[in-house]
């Protein structure tokens, strides 16, 4: 960069060389661009800051017209007018865009001051300029940010105002309504903005709503009320009972203090009444079904008595008690006896179904060797297979010394039925095979209540197979695969129905897969025998309302604690070295729909306590739980988790849920916590199985 120059015009009033150099040094100390011109606008001084700002060296611009060197977007007329004003002794300052030497533009702030000689005449002009580009850009960014913030506020307010959900915002410990959307005003039937919550709803005193608001304010945690019964006042003083789902969500300020609470209210009166009506209808249907089952059971007993008599008399005739028989008579008596035995089998099936449906069927829980019952079942079916020219294959040696926990007689009954069906529906020359293994991973379509391991027994045939459209109905009562009048195989269509229900009574399952024209494979799933029997409390399941004291308290505690449970689970997952994928998972993906699932599970426990449970409810769970947990497993597969990480997630969930729910529910004096938490743990185990099923299906579809 060149040394500063001060050009002295041929003017007798101009300062001398010494004063010019001294002035140049002073102006060089200014950290702004300083440009001096004579009265005609020719440049006489150009400091270093001017060189840096405009890109010209001093020696290149001294003596030149300043308008040419530092062009602005002013017109020549405007520039000439400005120079004329300056020559008249007027000061000027302002902002305008100018060009550098390289053609780039920037926004400059310029202050021009006329210089006067000893006689008072204007002899020159000094201009000081500053680059305002950064400030202009910062101001533009600030304006954009403010515009975006304003638009975002308008967008959020539009969403809040037009949301179909009833939303309101209250502020401060008095819960004064700041905002309430139209849906909220319609729901409560009154204007509330500007009024305190207690003043807006005085009739809620003593109904628990104020207390929940206080809890949310003090704790800073969301409070949830599910199907809360509220008695509201109508205009005129009439009181009406309505049911709501409430969420009181504290909103923390920057310093962490709770200043506002967002209230969401959803009226569920219709759903509650509909469910109550449905429960009443279900109860009536159950009563009717029990009466029907009892009638069938009684009639089956009554019918068996004469059938047994017919069979007995036929046997006496065959023995010749009433005299000798001709060969033709003996053949007819044999037919009578055979038909009587077949009829007895049919009646026994109807009786078994009636017992299962009426809840009178009981099964034993004992440790039984798999090989023992399989050998018995094969021995019973062997003559039938030989008569039809079929081959029986026994692959049960793969199970080794495996044992299951269940009822040996009922398992034998199931296997005999499956083998008999295989023989019945397989053409001569075909084969029926049976194999047994022990596995920790059940098939996706098996609905099993525990974590395993499982004894898996496959009965496979090379018969006619089952049409795909009938595959889902083969376990329904009175359904025959071949429903035509010309079918060759007889029966009531109850064998598979009873077999599956017996399997599920033993906390197992019966599944099928089939290919039309190539055969079928029925799979019996049974609990593998553990080294020790589970504790009695773990096996308890409510069969009647309020059978397990405190089950509803545990359910309500679980619903209340859903959000902190999910937060704690997220923290534990991120810190757990066995779940490395958690540290790469977004918070919203980590939490997924876990809170909804836990709230619904809590409601399921309340329902069990109030209505009495059934093994089917434990096995299948609610539809909401099944959908949520299946989607949870599929989501974990999609974002790259492993199956072991998913199992670990459920293990951590059970470790967290137990102590927290125990502490919350223990406040009630009448709680059998051991039994109630045992029921909860079994539901969580079922949820894990369903989630693993969703995980595996997603992997099979290539989603993970």
XYZ file of C-alpha atoms in Angstrom:
704
model
C 0.000 0.000 0.000
C 1.405 3.420 -0.964
C 2.259 6.291 1.319
C -0.488 8.925 1.833
C -0.501 11.785 -0.614
C -1.774 15.306 -0.230
C -2.119 17.166 -3.492
C -1.841 20.946 -3.149
C -3.688 22.868 -5.847
C -2.260 26.096 -7.249
C -4.239 28.201 -4.833
C -2.538 30.926 -2.791
C -4.923 30.179 0.074
C -3.878 26.484 0.277
C -1.818 25.435 3.313
C 1.955 25.091 2.989
C 3.907 21.830 2.564
C 4.550 21.464 6.277
C 0.942 21.880 7.307
C -0.215 19.568 4.467
C 2.047 16.723 5.608
C 0.975 17.228 9.190
C -2.696 17.168 8.147
C -2.112 13.986 6.119
C -0.702 12.194 9.182
C -3.681 13.231 11.250
C -6.169 11.973 8.667
C -4.301 8.677 8.271
C -5.035 7.965 11.923
C -8.767 7.978 11.202
C -10.139 4.416 10.791
C -12.552 5.540 8.088
C -12.128 6.361 4.439
C -11.223 10.065 4.184
C -11.345 11.716 0.754
C -10.657 15.414 0.192
C -11.352 17.307 -3.047
C -10.880 20.823 -4.226
C -13.851 23.024 -4.986
C -14.091 21.527 -8.485
C -14.391 17.970 -7.109
C -10.842 16.834 -7.997
C -9.315 14.506 -5.411
C -6.536 16.082 -3.314
C -6.327 13.546 -0.455
C -6.944 9.765 -0.281
C -6.019 7.953 2.930
C -5.132 4.294 3.455
C -8.665 3.353 4.598
C -9.964 4.797 1.309
C -7.454 2.624 -0.562
C -8.703 -0.509 1.265
C -12.380 0.361 0.909
C -12.454 1.454 -2.760
C -9.498 -0.490 -4.203
C -7.609 2.505 -5.661
C -4.111 3.621 -4.654
C -3.718 7.272 -3.801
C -1.337 8.050 -6.661
C -3.903 6.611 -9.078
C -6.725 8.921 -8.067
C -5.110 12.256 -7.024
C -6.275 15.002 -9.341
C -9.175 12.958 -10.770
C -12.873 13.732 -10.482
C -14.242 12.004 -7.395
C -17.513 11.094 -9.157
C -15.571 9.077 -11.736
C -13.405 7.284 -9.171
C -16.209 6.578 -6.673
C -19.334 6.212 -8.833
C -22.653 5.951 -7.034
C -26.127 5.121 -8.178
C -26.930 8.817 -8.164
C -27.606 10.341 -11.551
C -25.144 12.924 -12.821
C -27.766 15.575 -12.211
C -28.147 14.494 -8.588
C -24.363 14.375 -8.123
C -23.953 17.819 -9.669
C -26.705 19.177 -7.432
C -25.013 17.678 -4.362
C -21.639 19.200 -5.313
C -23.303 22.556 -5.849
C -24.826 22.447 -2.375
C -21.452 21.557 -0.885
C -19.767 24.433 -2.757
C -22.405 26.685 -1.235
C -21.146 25.591 2.180
C -23.862 23.108 3.124
C -22.994 19.870 4.909
C -24.447 16.542 3.664
C -24.600 13.014 4.979
C -26.509 9.910 3.941
C -26.435 6.294 2.828
C -26.237 5.075 -0.746
C -24.687 2.222 -2.765
C -21.302 2.851 -4.434
C -18.911 0.831 -6.594
C -15.382 -0.321 -5.859
C -12.639 -0.413 -8.455
C -13.417 -4.083 -9.236
C -17.074 -3.260 -9.897
C -18.425 -4.780 -6.693
C -21.048 -2.784 -4.848
C -21.421 -1.987 -1.181
C -23.618 0.221 0.939
C -21.780 3.247 2.313
C -22.519 5.890 4.911
C -20.988 9.211 3.724
C -20.570 12.533 5.488
C -19.371 15.476 3.327
C -18.160 18.759 4.901
C -17.120 21.879 2.926
C -13.633 23.320 3.657
C -13.321 27.110 3.744
C -10.275 29.244 3.110
C -9.145 32.278 5.127
C -11.562 34.454 3.204
C -14.500 32.127 4.024
C -14.856 30.820 0.502
C -15.258 27.067 -0.056
C -11.916 25.728 -1.270
C -12.590 21.995 -0.979
C -14.662 19.180 0.430
C -13.766 16.463 2.922
C -15.795 13.242 2.764
C -15.744 10.495 5.403
C -17.280 7.138 4.398
C -17.896 3.810 6.128
C -18.832 0.386 4.735
C -22.310 -0.425 6.045
C -22.561 -3.801 4.295
C -22.327 -5.874 7.494
C -24.833 -3.675 9.276
C -27.216 -3.734 6.306
C -26.905 -7.503 6.015
C -27.417 -7.914 9.764
C -30.465 -5.670 9.633
C -31.827 -7.602 6.648
C -31.258 -10.899 8.499
C -32.940 -9.469 11.583
C -35.888 -8.299 9.483
C -36.155 -11.719 7.886
C -35.984 -13.422 11.276
C -38.665 -11.144 12.645
C -40.844 -11.801 9.595
C -40.347 -15.553 9.954
C -41.067 -15.377 13.691
C -44.208 -13.355 12.993
C -45.330 -15.808 10.303
C -44.562 -18.733 12.614
C -46.587 -17.139 15.415
C -49.432 -16.537 12.996
C -49.168 -20.138 11.772
C -49.128 -21.559 15.284
C -52.002 -19.373 16.343
C -53.948 -20.456 13.256
C -53.294 -24.108 14.145
C -54.267 -23.482 17.770
C -57.373 -21.491 16.815
C -58.610 -23.915 14.148
C -57.571 -27.197 15.751
C -60.438 -29.681 16.126
C -58.961 -30.550 19.522
C -60.215 -28.440 22.422
C -57.175 -26.419 23.559
C -56.733 -23.685 26.158
C -53.742 -21.927 27.712
C -53.769 -20.818 31.351
C -51.157 -18.678 33.076
C -49.837 -18.371 36.593
C -50.824 -20.095 39.793
C -54.374 -18.744 39.438
C -54.700 -20.487 36.036
C -56.114 -17.472 34.227
C -57.229 -18.337 30.710
C -55.033 -16.512 28.170
C -56.239 -18.403 25.112
C -59.046 -20.796 24.299
C -59.817 -21.988 20.799
C -63.282 -22.309 19.316
C -63.375 -26.072 19.917
C -62.729 -25.533 23.633
C -65.430 -22.856 23.924
C -67.918 -25.134 22.141
C -66.966 -28.032 24.381
C -67.402 -26.215 27.701
C -70.260 -23.999 26.526
C -68.932 -20.762 28.022
C -66.438 -17.954 27.347
C -63.419 -18.317 29.607
C -60.616 -16.009 28.375
C -59.569 -13.599 31.108
C -61.173 -15.711 33.837
C -59.394 -17.946 36.354
C -60.016 -21.676 35.986
C -61.741 -21.942 39.332
C -63.929 -18.945 38.551
C -64.829 -20.296 35.125
C -65.784 -23.729 36.479
C -66.837 -23.390 40.125
C -68.883 -26.583 39.926
C -65.657 -28.614 39.498
C -64.688 -28.059 43.128
C -64.116 -31.425 44.782
C -64.038 -33.375 41.494
C -60.234 -33.722 41.335
C -59.590 -31.447 38.332
C -58.176 -28.526 40.338
C -55.906 -30.943 42.177
C -54.481 -32.280 38.908
C -53.797 -28.751 37.691
C -51.971 -28.057 40.958
C -49.932 -31.255 40.556
C -48.926 -30.244 37.030
C -47.935 -26.756 38.235
C -45.879 -27.988 41.187
C -44.188 -30.977 39.539
C -43.671 -29.590 36.046
C -44.850 -32.960 34.673
C -47.857 -33.596 32.474
C -50.949 -34.901 34.219
C -53.350 -37.173 32.367
C -56.933 -37.985 33.260
C -58.551 -40.762 31.265
C -62.334 -40.931 30.999
C -62.718 -38.593 33.955
C -66.351 -38.216 34.971
C -67.189 -34.524 35.370
C -70.425 -32.963 36.558
C -70.948 -29.659 34.720
C -73.605 -26.980 35.098
C -75.831 -26.018 32.200
C -77.512 -22.637 31.830
C -80.410 -22.689 34.268
C -78.504 -24.644 36.915
C -79.066 -28.180 35.576
C -76.171 -30.552 36.319
C -75.071 -33.103 33.686
C -72.507 -35.884 33.888
C -69.975 -35.986 31.054
C -66.750 -37.903 30.508
C -63.489 -36.322 29.332
C -59.893 -37.218 28.587
C -57.738 -34.388 29.986
C -54.070 -33.555 29.491
C -52.493 -30.790 31.577
C -49.096 -30.069 29.973
C -46.826 -27.587 31.837
C -44.870 -25.231 29.546
C -41.476 -24.284 30.961
C -39.908 -20.866 30.452
C -36.238 -20.353 29.560
C -35.260 -20.457 33.243
C -37.105 -23.756 33.752
C -40.028 -22.308 35.723
C -43.556 -23.339 34.856
C -45.428 -20.239 33.759
C -48.267 -21.652 31.673
C -50.203 -24.892 31.324
C -51.665 -26.139 28.059
C -55.002 -27.860 28.590
C -56.356 -30.365 26.089
C -59.826 -31.772 26.639
C -61.615 -34.428 24.614
C -65.158 -35.436 25.397
C -65.563 -39.212 25.380
C -69.044 -39.436 26.857
C -70.382 -41.199 23.775
C -67.532 -43.694 23.741
C -67.918 -44.439 27.448
C -71.659 -45.017 27.151
C -71.105 -47.089 23.997
C -68.487 -49.200 25.769
C -70.723 -49.638 28.778
C -73.557 -50.699 26.492
C -71.192 -53.029 24.659
C -70.006 -54.479 27.965
C -73.595 -55.023 29.036
C -74.331 -56.633 25.669
C -71.187 -58.752 25.959
C -72.168 -59.781 29.455
C -75.625 -60.735 28.199
C -74.067 -62.606 25.269
C -71.668 -64.375 27.623
C -74.583 -65.383 29.826
C -76.470 -66.652 26.783
C -73.359 -68.461 25.565
C -72.837 -70.051 28.974
C -76.482 -71.101 29.044
C -76.105 -72.594 25.561
C -72.886 -74.330 26.553
C -74.502 -75.646 29.729
C -77.439 -76.898 27.678
C -75.074 -78.637 25.250
C -73.141 -80.142 28.131
C -76.328 -81.433 29.779
C -77.708 -82.744 26.501
C -74.381 -84.386 25.669
C -74.474 -86.226 28.992
C -78.077 -87.240 28.378
C -77.346 -88.409 24.826
C -74.286 -90.380 25.869
C -76.326 -92.517 28.259
C -78.518 -94.184 25.571
C -75.550 -94.360 23.181
C -73.539 -96.229 25.801
C -76.518 -98.551 26.261
C -76.710 -99.201 22.500
C -72.987 -99.924 22.387
C -73.273 -102.248 25.388
C -76.195 -104.192 23.954
C -74.387 -104.507 20.618
C -71.379 -105.980 22.413
C -73.649 -108.432 24.278
C -75.185 -109.540 20.988
C -71.694 -110.027 19.515
C -70.797 -112.189 22.510
C -73.845 -114.382 21.802
C -75.581 -113.630 25.120
C -78.956 -113.551 23.350
C -78.201 -116.528 21.194
C -75.991 -117.273 18.240
C -75.905 -114.831 15.298
C -75.702 -115.494 11.622
C -72.813 -113.976 9.736
C -75.088 -111.322 8.262
C -76.517 -110.493 11.696
C -73.017 -110.271 13.161
C -72.044 -107.857 10.384
C -75.079 -105.654 11.104
C -74.360 -105.654 14.872
C -70.758 -104.656 14.123
C -72.110 -101.710 12.148
C -74.360 -100.736 15.067
C -71.442 -100.815 17.492
C -69.109 -98.927 15.129
C -71.729 -96.239 14.506
C -72.371 -95.943 18.251
C -68.678 -95.428 18.943
C -68.493 -92.788 16.205
C -71.549 -91.057 17.646
C -69.932 -91.154 21.104
C -66.853 -89.440 19.661
C -69.018 -86.694 18.139
C -70.899 -86.179 21.390
C -67.616 -86.006 23.304
C -66.393 -83.268 20.948
C -69.555 -81.248 21.496
C -69.193 -81.791 25.241
C -65.550 -80.624 25.176
C -66.488 -77.501 23.228
C -69.324 -76.784 25.661
C -66.915 -77.106 28.606
C -64.368 -74.807 27.026
C -66.933 -72.124 26.158
C -68.602 -72.271 29.564
C -65.266 -72.010 31.371
C -65.650 -75.464 32.931
C -62.722 -77.007 31.094
C -59.618 -77.244 33.250
C -56.135 -78.341 32.262
C -53.286 -79.677 34.340
C -49.913 -77.968 34.633
C -47.303 -80.671 34.885
C -43.940 -81.377 33.341
C -44.329 -83.987 30.586
C -41.770 -85.545 28.224
C -42.531 -84.682 24.579
C -41.514 -88.145 23.336
C -44.021 -89.827 25.653
C -47.194 -88.170 24.345
C -46.006 -88.278 20.728
C -45.431 -92.032 20.934
C -48.928 -92.532 22.381
C -50.562 -90.432 19.659
C -48.635 -92.167 16.863
C -49.589 -95.577 18.229
C -53.280 -94.645 18.171
C -53.150 -93.428 14.555
C -50.849 -96.132 13.148
C -53.635 -98.666 12.334
C -55.666 -95.988 10.530
C -52.601 -94.949 8.477
C -51.753 -98.546 7.597
C -55.353 -99.190 6.494
C -55.156 -96.219 4.070
C -51.711 -97.163 2.782
C -49.926 -94.134 4.246
C -46.444 -93.826 5.692
C -45.921 -92.279 9.143
C -42.569 -90.564 9.797
C -41.432 -89.868 13.344
C -38.739 -87.170 13.666
C -39.259 -86.507 17.352
C -35.717 -87.544 18.217
C -34.656 -83.980 17.336
C -36.326 -82.807 20.545
C -34.087 -85.041 22.650
C -35.161 -85.024 26.299
C -37.367 -81.960 25.842
C -40.410 -81.571 28.069
C -43.361 -79.195 28.126
C -45.546 -77.783 30.877
C -49.163 -78.701 30.279
C -51.813 -81.407 30.394
C -50.529 -84.703 28.953
C -54.038 -86.034 28.176
C -55.073 -82.844 26.366
C -51.824 -82.662 24.393
C -52.316 -86.310 23.413
C -55.877 -85.449 22.331
C -54.620 -82.542 20.178
C -51.872 -84.591 18.522
C -54.191 -87.527 17.881
C -56.678 -85.174 16.213
C -53.974 -83.567 14.059
C -52.523 -86.926 13.010
C -55.997 -88.332 12.313
C -56.827 -85.344 10.120
C -53.548 -85.776 8.263
C -54.378 -89.432 7.601
C -57.989 -88.628 6.727
C -57.151 -85.984 4.121
C -54.103 -87.647 2.522
C -54.488 -89.934 -0.464
C -53.093 -93.508 -0.271
C -49.358 -93.572 -0.932
C -48.822 -90.233 0.760
C -47.099 -89.538 4.042
C -47.723 -87.899 7.395
C -44.744 -86.786 9.464
C -44.290 -85.350 12.924
C -41.263 -83.597 14.380
C -40.528 -81.705 17.596
C -37.981 -79.012 18.416
C -37.354 -76.426 21.131
C -37.105 -72.793 20.038
C -36.939 -69.259 21.447
C -38.379 -67.667 18.298
C -42.011 -68.531 17.543
C -43.564 -67.892 14.131
C -45.083 -64.471 13.522
C -48.658 -65.809 13.504
C -48.352 -67.609 16.853
C -50.023 -65.663 19.668
C -48.114 -66.665 22.750
C -48.284 -65.023 26.177
C -44.721 -65.436 27.390
C -41.113 -65.010 26.296
C -40.430 -68.739 25.732
C -38.672 -71.020 25.163
C -41.284 -73.122 23.352
C -41.727 -76.737 22.361
C -42.739 -76.763 18.705
C -44.479 -79.871 17.344
C -45.143 -79.927 13.566
C -47.633 -82.389 12.039
C -47.222 -82.281 8.266
C -49.040 -84.188 5.530
C -48.972 -84.438 1.733
C -52.738 -84.277 1.427
C -55.217 -82.088 -0.396
C -54.196 -78.843 1.342
C -56.462 -75.990 2.351
C -57.693 -73.261 -0.044
C -56.240 -69.841 0.904
C -59.713 -68.341 1.344
C -60.583 -71.007 3.958
C -57.284 -70.992 5.818
C -58.418 -68.331 8.303
C -61.614 -70.246 9.197
C -60.347 -73.781 9.799
C -60.300 -73.181 13.564
C -63.883 -71.889 13.658
C -66.536 -74.220 15.122
C -68.363 -76.574 12.746
C -66.150 -75.639 9.756
C -65.053 -78.372 7.357
C -62.285 -77.827 4.807
C -64.362 -79.907 2.367
C -67.849 -78.532 2.961
C -69.541 -80.259 0.026
C -72.288 -82.831 0.486
C -70.073 -85.394 -1.279
C -67.117 -85.047 1.070
C -65.475 -88.330 1.955
C -64.279 -87.396 5.444
C -66.959 -86.946 8.073
C -66.943 -85.199 11.441
C -68.471 -82.278 13.276
C -65.843 -79.720 12.311
C -64.990 -79.223 16.002
C -61.685 -81.068 16.215
C -59.431 -78.149 15.248
C -61.565 -75.683 17.215
C -61.200 -77.717 20.397
C -57.513 -78.376 19.721
C -56.645 -74.696 19.425
C -58.681 -73.758 22.492
C -57.046 -76.501 24.516
C -53.618 -75.309 23.349
C -54.430 -71.755 24.429
C -55.803 -72.939 27.755
C -52.306 -74.320 28.317
C -50.874 -70.890 27.344
C -49.714 -72.225 23.980
C -51.194 -71.999 20.487
C -52.030 -73.969 17.358
C -51.177 -72.511 13.929
C -51.368 -73.718 10.338
C -49.778 -73.137 6.974
C -50.902 -74.925 3.825
C -50.481 -75.099 0.061
C -53.478 -76.274 -1.948
C -52.740 -79.624 -3.585
C -49.446 -80.108 -1.737
C -50.430 -80.548 1.899
C -50.671 -78.813 5.247
C -48.567 -78.346 8.363
C -50.189 -77.757 11.776
C -47.872 -76.507 14.531
C -48.587 -76.999 18.230
C -46.779 -74.537 20.518
C -46.314 -75.466 24.191
C -44.368 -73.923 27.058
C -41.008 -75.639 27.365
C -40.535 -76.992 30.880
C -38.286 -74.678 32.934
C -35.927 -75.938 35.579
C -38.339 -74.688 38.242
C -42.039 -73.994 38.152
C -43.019 -70.307 38.032
C -44.297 -68.801 41.246
C -48.019 -69.081 41.845
C -48.430 -65.292 41.894
C -46.902 -65.036 38.407
C -49.483 -67.485 37.026
C -52.533 -65.865 38.573
C -55.006 -64.331 36.181
C -58.291 -62.647 37.150
C -61.323 -64.756 36.276
C -63.918 -62.574 37.995
C -64.321 -58.864 38.796
C -62.068 -57.563 41.610
C -60.488 -61.006 42.093
C -56.985 -59.510 42.345
C -57.099 -56.611 44.871
C -55.471 -53.461 43.549
C -55.218 -54.479 39.898
C -57.110 -51.325 38.885
C -54.824 -49.227 41.157
C -51.796 -50.612 39.339
C -53.455 -49.803 36.001
C -54.215 -46.219 37.009
C -50.692 -45.772 38.372
C -49.269 -46.985 35.067
C -51.431 -44.507 33.107
C -50.402 -41.615 35.382
C -46.711 -42.469 35.142
C -46.677 -43.089 31.375
C -44.782 -39.931 30.452
C -42.033 -40.068 33.137
C -41.647 -43.798 32.417
C -41.018 -43.060 28.739
C -38.543 -40.269 29.589
C -36.618 -42.554 31.964
C -36.604 -45.339 29.377
C -35.121 -42.945 26.797
C -32.326 -41.937 29.187
C -31.543 -45.543 30.091
C -31.441 -46.590 26.427
C -29.012 -43.815 25.484
C -26.699 -44.754 28.381
C -26.912 -48.527 27.811
C -23.868 -49.951 25.953
C -26.015 -52.870 24.768
C -28.164 -50.469 22.689
C -25.687 -48.445 20.573
C -28.406 -47.568 18.043
C -30.213 -45.504 20.701
C -27.499 -42.845 20.619
C -28.123 -42.344 16.879
C -31.917 -42.239 17.215
C -33.875 -38.991 17.286
C -35.840 -38.299 20.483
C -39.205 -38.441 18.699
C -38.257 -41.814 17.180
C -36.968 -43.053 20.532
C -40.220 -42.328 22.325
C -42.384 -43.432 19.374
C -45.905 -44.157 20.748
C -44.704 -45.647 24.031
C -46.737 -43.314 26.253
C -49.956 -44.166 24.406
C -49.145 -47.865 24.724
C -48.537 -47.622 28.496
C -51.727 -45.603 29.050
C -53.730 -48.164 27.065
C -52.137 -51.021 29.004
C -53.099 -49.274 32.242
C -56.698 -49.034 31.021
C -56.588 -52.743 30.114
C -55.678 -53.571 33.719
C -58.561 -51.415 34.957
C -60.908 -53.245 32.576
C -59.616 -56.616 33.768
C -60.265 -55.664 37.365
C -63.763 -54.335 36.728
C -64.966 -56.955 34.241
C -62.922 -60.047 35.058
C -60.249 -61.359 32.758
C -60.006 -64.201 30.302
C -56.881 -65.966 29.072
C -57.730 -64.760 25.558
C -57.496 -61.152 26.730
C -54.078 -61.792 28.220
C -52.946 -63.558 25.068
C -54.222 -61.157 22.472
C -54.150 -57.866 24.346
C -56.220 -54.979 23.066
C -56.203 -54.091 19.399
C -54.552 -50.765 20.215
C -51.703 -52.470 22.076
C -51.205 -54.948 19.251
C -51.113 -52.253 16.548
C -48.801 -49.973 18.552
C -46.333 -52.706 19.509
C -46.235 -54.208 16.009
C -45.563 -50.776 14.524
C -42.960 -50.116 17.212
C -41.052 -53.266 16.220
C -41.337 -52.375 12.507
C -40.078 -48.849 13.221
C -37.052 -50.184 15.113
C -36.265 -52.423 12.127
C -36.542 -49.487 9.701
C -34.112 -47.265 11.637
C -31.530 -50.025 11.900
C -31.928 -51.487 15.384
C -31.065 -55.142 15.957
C -33.430 -57.719 17.433
C -31.224 -57.936 20.542
C -31.507 -54.167 21.009
C -35.298 -54.397 20.777
C -35.317 -57.193 23.385
C -33.067 -55.090 25.623
C -35.475 -52.146 25.278
C -38.352 -54.236 26.641
C -36.109 -55.633 29.391
C -35.279 -52.082 30.496
C -38.956 -51.119 30.289
C -39.907 -53.963 32.658
C -37.066 -52.996 35.033
C -38.298 -49.382 35.115
C -42.045 -50.042 35.242
C -42.009 -52.464 38.172
C -40.409 -50.266 40.893
C -42.126 -47.016 39.835
C -45.600 -48.533 39.591
C -44.962 -50.445 42.845
C -44.125 -47.204 44.667
C -47.128 -45.374 43.198
C -49.694 -48.139 43.765
C -48.411 -49.106 47.229
C -50.181 -46.066 48.672
C -53.409 -48.066 48.542
C -53.797 -50.365 51.538
C -55.824 -53.014 49.716
C -53.392 -54.004 47.002
C -52.000 -57.458 46.236
C -48.999 -55.938 44.492
C -47.233 -59.227 43.836
C -50.156 -60.678 41.891
C -51.109 -57.399 40.149
C -47.531 -56.705 39.024
C -47.331 -60.317 37.841
C -50.285 -59.654 35.507
C -48.633 -56.438 34.289
C -45.361 -58.254 33.626
C -47.154 -60.891 31.541
C -48.796 -58.173 29.438
C -45.382 -56.580 28.888
C -43.966 -59.969 27.850
C -46.809 -60.335 25.347
C -46.095 -56.822 24.039
C -42.454 -57.799 23.497
C -43.489 -60.843 21.456
C -45.865 -58.808 19.308
C -43.200 -56.128 18.781
C -40.657 -58.777 17.761
C -43.243 -60.124 15.326
C -43.564 -56.657 13.758
C -39.750 -56.349 13.665
C -39.333 -59.667 11.838
C -42.137 -58.949 9.363
C -40.537 -55.592 8.539
C -37.196 -57.329 7.974
C -38.863 -59.925 5.739
C -40.430 -57.139 3.670
C -37.023 -55.505 3.322
C -37.920 -52.439 5.400
C -34.990 -52.835 7.761
